[in-house]
Amino acid sequence: MRVLLVAGVDVALPGGLETHLRELARGLAARGHAVAVLGRASAPVGVPVVGDAGDPRAWDVIHAHGPSPRALDAHPGLVRTLHFCVAAKMAVYVRIGRLRTLLNLANWAAVGEERSWAKRPGRLLAVSERVRRDFARLHGLDPARVEVVPNGVAPGVPAEDRAALRARHGVPAEARVLLTIGRDDFVKGHGLLAHAWARVRARHPDALWVTVGGRAPARAPGRLVTGPVPHAEVASWIAAADLGALPSYYEGCSVALLEMLAGGLPTLAHDVGNAAEVIVPGGNGALVPPDARAWEAALERALAAPPARAAVGLADDFTWPRIVERVEASYRAALGARD
């Protein structure tokens, strides 16, 4: 098949949507399909990235991962993945008092765009059951139209072992390390976690909270931000940490959460995205209410009696080869419906 992935992002960046696009494109190409990405890339990503789709009829499948020109709606092989629901995210912000989200005109434009998808043609995929429910509840989308195909995770191979990584960063072998992955902005909930962490660390002065990612490296008592790092170093920190955290207020399907769980790292998370589907309380982690006191209590329990690293990570359903197979099957269904 000739497949065009439509993305309004820089597919070379490390975010969840960008990772999804790269892995899907590479996986489809490995299965013999002719794949290109309509978007931009600040570095090579292993597949062609084009700035112009050309004649849409040149493609068997056009797979949109966000806003797409309405001219593509007539394409008989149109598929769209719903990665998140802006209306649901705005509702979360309002509930927690961040009312300025209502003044952001770009948010309202995005809500209008995603509402239109409920009425526009094409086969629909969603990265989690929650995203499917949000579109049904807030945009009147018939959930029967939507197939859930989650984000995937590629098993990371640590670039160096636990002891070596800790030694390189001056982290004592016996220190308890809490790990978060990704940028530090409001929606990721790091401010909430910081309130809880300050109180917990007063009782556990050797504990260290490491954030892999961020704009630049930074160090403070009880805190380390690595700045941008290669993916192999993300895997190294997952192996070197004792506990993971996902305090996000909103997610569609968190790749960071999947990576930590796949690496066997017990993880605390808000009930966002597909967290409730992949976290087994008492097994590979726990769900925590979005409250600083609740986080303090959960962190205290975990640091006082560190959970064993989970022997079982994630099911094969979350490996990229399996995800690519499911997306490919969806393409074939779309083409079959056309015939």
XYZ file of C-alpha atoms in Angstrom:
339
model
C 0.000 0.000 0.000
C 1.004 3.611 -0.549
C 0.424 5.350 2.785
C 0.610 9.049 3.633
C 0.684 9.942 7.337
C -0.538 13.509 7.893
C 1.008 15.237 10.915
C 1.202 18.867 11.977
C 4.242 18.258 14.191
C 8.003 17.880 13.950
C 8.231 14.089 13.826
C 11.865 14.127 14.975
C 10.926 15.405 18.443
C 10.552 13.063 21.450
C 6.854 13.598 22.334
C 4.219 10.878 22.441
C 2.490 11.839 19.180
C 5.826 12.229 17.425
C 7.028 8.850 18.699
C 3.788 7.242 17.521
C 4.243 8.666 14.023
C 7.888 7.594 13.730
C 7.294 4.058 14.953
C 4.188 3.605 12.818
C 5.922 4.926 9.697
C 8.994 2.757 10.207
C 6.907 -0.296 11.044
C 4.734 0.078 7.957
C 7.808 0.577 5.775
C 9.381 -2.561 7.254
C 6.260 -4.479 6.221
C 6.757 -3.437 2.613
C 4.494 -0.405 2.335
C 5.517 2.828 0.613
C 5.226 5.388 3.419
C 5.722 9.145 3.637
C 4.916 11.691 6.331
C 3.279 14.987 5.419
C 4.802 17.348 7.970
C 8.276 18.412 9.006
C 11.349 16.847 10.596
C 14.286 18.670 12.180
C 16.399 15.511 11.848
C 16.263 12.338 9.733
C 13.594 9.878 10.940
C 14.142 6.949 8.594
C 11.178 7.604 6.279
C 10.489 10.350 3.719
C 8.989 13.553 5.151
C 7.298 15.771 2.567
C 5.812 19.254 2.658
C 3.213 18.653 -0.044
C 0.894 15.670 -0.437
C 0.717 16.153 -4.185
C -2.197 14.424 -5.863
C -4.158 12.620 -3.103
C -5.060 9.936 -5.633
C -1.422 8.819 -5.573
C -2.022 7.326 -2.120
C -4.044 4.253 -1.213
C -4.404 5.394 2.403
C -4.230 8.861 3.927
C -3.891 8.567 7.705
C -4.486 11.841 9.561
C -3.088 12.318 13.066
C -4.648 15.699 13.747
C -6.127 18.502 11.647
C -6.198 17.765 7.930
C -7.335 19.711 4.854
C -10.991 19.142 4.070
C -9.939 18.438 0.499
C -8.739 15.060 1.767
C -12.199 14.143 3.112
C -13.213 12.774 -0.269
C -10.326 10.306 -0.284
C -11.790 6.791 -0.048
C -8.886 5.516 2.050
C -9.058 8.196 4.755
C -8.213 7.030 8.289
C -7.922 9.291 11.343
C -6.375 8.593 14.748
C -7.753 10.508 17.749
C -4.722 11.005 20.012
C -6.453 13.205 22.608
C -9.567 15.296 23.129
C -8.958 19.033 23.550
C -12.486 19.594 24.898
C -11.880 17.022 27.646
C -8.505 18.557 28.461
C -10.071 22.016 28.753
C -12.755 20.627 31.071
C -10.035 19.209 33.326
C -8.294 22.590 33.435
C -11.525 24.344 34.392
C -12.185 21.826 37.187
C -8.809 22.539 38.758
C -9.249 26.312 38.476
C -7.062 27.078 35.461
C -9.753 29.222 33.858
C -7.442 31.052 31.477
C -7.684 28.016 29.207
C -11.091 29.449 28.240
C -9.380 32.576 26.865
C -7.097 30.646 24.533
C -8.558 31.034 21.050
C -6.348 28.241 19.715
C -8.043 25.839 22.126
C -11.482 26.775 20.823
C -10.309 26.399 17.238
C -9.008 22.928 18.091
C -12.324 22.015 19.739
C -14.183 23.077 16.608
C -11.835 21.037 14.436
C -12.174 17.872 16.496
C -15.956 18.287 16.710
C -16.054 18.292 12.920
C -14.409 14.863 12.855
C -17.584 13.333 14.276
C -19.400 14.382 11.099
C -16.637 13.988 8.522
C -16.008 10.726 6.667
C -13.191 8.290 7.298
C -12.321 5.333 9.472
C -11.581 6.383 13.076
C -9.062 5.028 15.569
C -8.494 6.207 19.174
C -5.421 5.638 21.327
C -7.464 4.734 24.429
C -10.955 3.839 25.515
C -11.061 7.118 27.444
C -10.430 9.149 24.295
C -13.208 7.255 22.540
C -15.586 7.969 25.447
C -14.595 11.645 25.547
C -15.381 12.116 21.855
C -18.724 10.360 22.303
C -19.622 12.414 25.391
C -18.423 15.821 24.237
C -18.798 15.692 20.462
C -21.619 13.216 19.892
C -19.365 10.794 18.031
C -20.879 7.333 17.650
C -18.429 5.131 19.610
C -19.212 2.226 17.292
C -17.324 4.136 14.576
C -14.116 4.117 16.608
C -11.614 1.290 17.041
C -9.206 1.570 20.001
C -5.572 1.037 18.969
C -3.211 2.245 21.725
C 0.219 3.758 21.500
C 3.003 1.238 21.490
C 6.285 0.927 23.295
C 9.666 -0.232 22.051
C 11.609 -2.199 24.691
C 14.498 0.033 25.652
C 18.005 -1.347 26.061
C 19.894 0.567 28.777
C 23.029 2.279 27.507
C 24.725 1.613 30.856
C 23.892 -0.341 33.974
C 22.243 0.998 37.106
C 25.444 1.392 39.120
C 27.358 3.139 36.332
C 24.568 5.605 35.567
C 24.105 6.491 39.214
C 27.850 6.925 39.699
C 28.109 9.202 36.648
C 25.410 11.486 38.073
C 26.651 11.344 41.659
C 23.630 9.375 42.896
C 24.448 7.067 45.838
C 23.753 3.393 45.207
C 21.359 3.248 48.175
C 19.400 6.427 47.308
C 15.726 6.063 46.428
C 15.130 7.469 42.941
C 11.734 8.694 41.716
C 11.477 9.040 37.938
C 9.319 11.207 35.687
C 9.732 11.393 31.921
C 8.974 14.374 29.717
C 8.702 18.121 29.709
C 7.904 20.149 32.807
C 4.710 22.059 32.110
C 1.415 22.514 33.902
C -0.508 19.657 32.309
C 2.202 17.165 33.305
C 1.469 17.879 36.974
C 5.053 18.374 38.101
C 3.996 21.343 40.236
C 1.595 19.137 42.178
C 4.246 16.459 42.569
C 6.762 19.063 43.757
C 4.506 20.041 46.686
C 4.255 16.428 47.795
C 7.933 15.728 47.158
C 9.110 18.601 49.359
C 7.238 17.160 52.344
C 8.280 13.578 51.666
C 11.926 14.416 51.181
C 12.045 16.059 54.607
C 11.672 12.514 55.956
C 13.806 10.887 53.244
C 16.706 13.297 52.659
C 18.608 10.820 50.482
C 15.737 10.493 47.977
C 16.174 11.992 44.506
C 13.523 12.953 41.954
C 14.891 12.645 38.423
C 13.123 14.081 35.382
C 14.390 12.675 32.099
C 13.852 15.381 29.512
C 13.168 19.068 29.985
C 14.660 22.012 28.161
C 18.091 21.928 29.816
C 19.993 20.049 32.544
C 19.447 21.321 36.087
C 20.389 20.194 39.591
C 19.035 21.142 43.022
C 18.850 19.351 46.380
C 16.734 16.243 45.875
C 16.143 17.086 42.215
C 17.820 16.318 38.882
C 16.627 17.291 35.403
C 18.647 15.647 32.639
C 17.618 17.814 29.711
C 17.160 16.163 26.301
C 18.805 12.729 26.145
C 18.950 9.836 23.644
C 16.275 7.174 24.027
C 18.850 4.653 25.283
C 19.474 6.912 28.285
C 15.735 6.990 29.039
C 15.911 3.200 29.258
C 18.968 3.477 31.516
C 17.116 5.743 33.959
C 14.108 3.412 33.976
C 16.486 0.623 34.996
C 18.242 2.826 37.576
C 15.098 4.207 39.271
C 13.092 2.678 42.108
C 9.708 4.237 41.379
C 8.023 5.998 38.460
C 5.389 8.735 38.527
C 2.869 10.113 36.046
C 1.135 13.066 37.772
C -0.385 14.397 34.515
C -3.781 16.056 34.657
C -4.593 14.838 31.159
C -3.246 12.209 28.763
C -4.616 10.419 25.744
C -2.360 7.383 26.062
C 0.935 8.144 27.796
C 4.013 6.703 26.085
C 6.074 7.603 29.170
C 3.803 5.463 31.358
C 4.005 2.561 28.923
C 7.802 2.821 28.819
C 8.150 2.766 32.599
C 5.802 -0.186 32.994
C 7.434 -2.072 30.114
C 10.764 -1.603 31.894
C 9.345 -3.203 35.037
C 9.347 0.067 37.011
C 6.495 0.278 39.576
C 4.656 3.488 38.758
C 2.214 5.823 40.515
C -0.176 7.667 38.216
C -3.307 9.729 38.008
C -6.286 7.977 36.437
C -5.698 9.549 33.021
C -5.572 8.134 29.518
C -5.242 4.382 29.701
C -3.560 4.306 33.134
C -6.423 2.345 34.705
C -6.152 -0.215 31.915
C -2.441 -0.939 32.383
C -1.733 -0.336 36.094
C -2.459 -3.234 38.427
C -2.714 -1.888 42.017
C -0.434 -3.872 44.274
C 1.355 -5.237 41.219
C 3.050 -2.779 38.901
C 1.904 0.410 40.603
C -1.073 2.361 41.904
C -3.537 5.051 40.880
C -3.299 8.252 42.948
C -5.997 10.955 43.303
C -4.933 14.381 41.939
C -4.192 15.812 45.369
C -0.861 16.741 46.975
C -1.718 14.938 50.233
C -2.621 11.778 48.335
C 0.687 11.936 46.491
C 2.556 12.522 49.727
C 0.965 9.427 51.261
C 1.587 7.287 48.171
C 5.219 8.376 47.911
C 5.757 7.859 51.635
C 4.468 4.288 51.405
C 6.609 3.540 48.378
C 9.796 5.009 49.837
C 9.301 3.385 53.233
C 8.754 -0.049 51.674
C 9.969 0.081 48.070
C 7.934 -2.191 45.801
C 9.804 -4.883 43.928
C 10.385 -4.220 40.268
C 7.505 -5.790 38.389
C 8.427 -9.155 36.903
C 5.894 -8.664 34.129
C 5.860 -5.449 32.130
C 3.233 -4.940 29.440
C 1.326 -7.362 27.259
C 2.413 -7.926 23.669
C -0.619 -5.846 22.652
C 1.520 -2.761 23.328
C 4.561 -3.703 21.235
C 5.005 -1.666 18.082
C 4.947 -4.678 15.728
C 1.521 -5.597 17.115
C 0.271 -1.997 16.882
C 1.463 -1.726 13.281
C -0.325 -4.982 12.422
C -3.573 -3.630 13.844
C -3.275 -0.324 11.991
C -2.480 -2.180 8.777
C -5.617 -4.306 9.281
C -7.621 -1.103 9.730
C -6.232 0.217 6.445
C -7.309 -2.965 4.685
C -10.783 -2.645 6.212
C -11.011 0.946 4.969
C -9.975 -0.109 1.482
C -12.387 -3.043 1.586
C -15.252 -0.725 2.480
C -14.322 1.370 -0.546
C -14.590 -1.545 -2.992
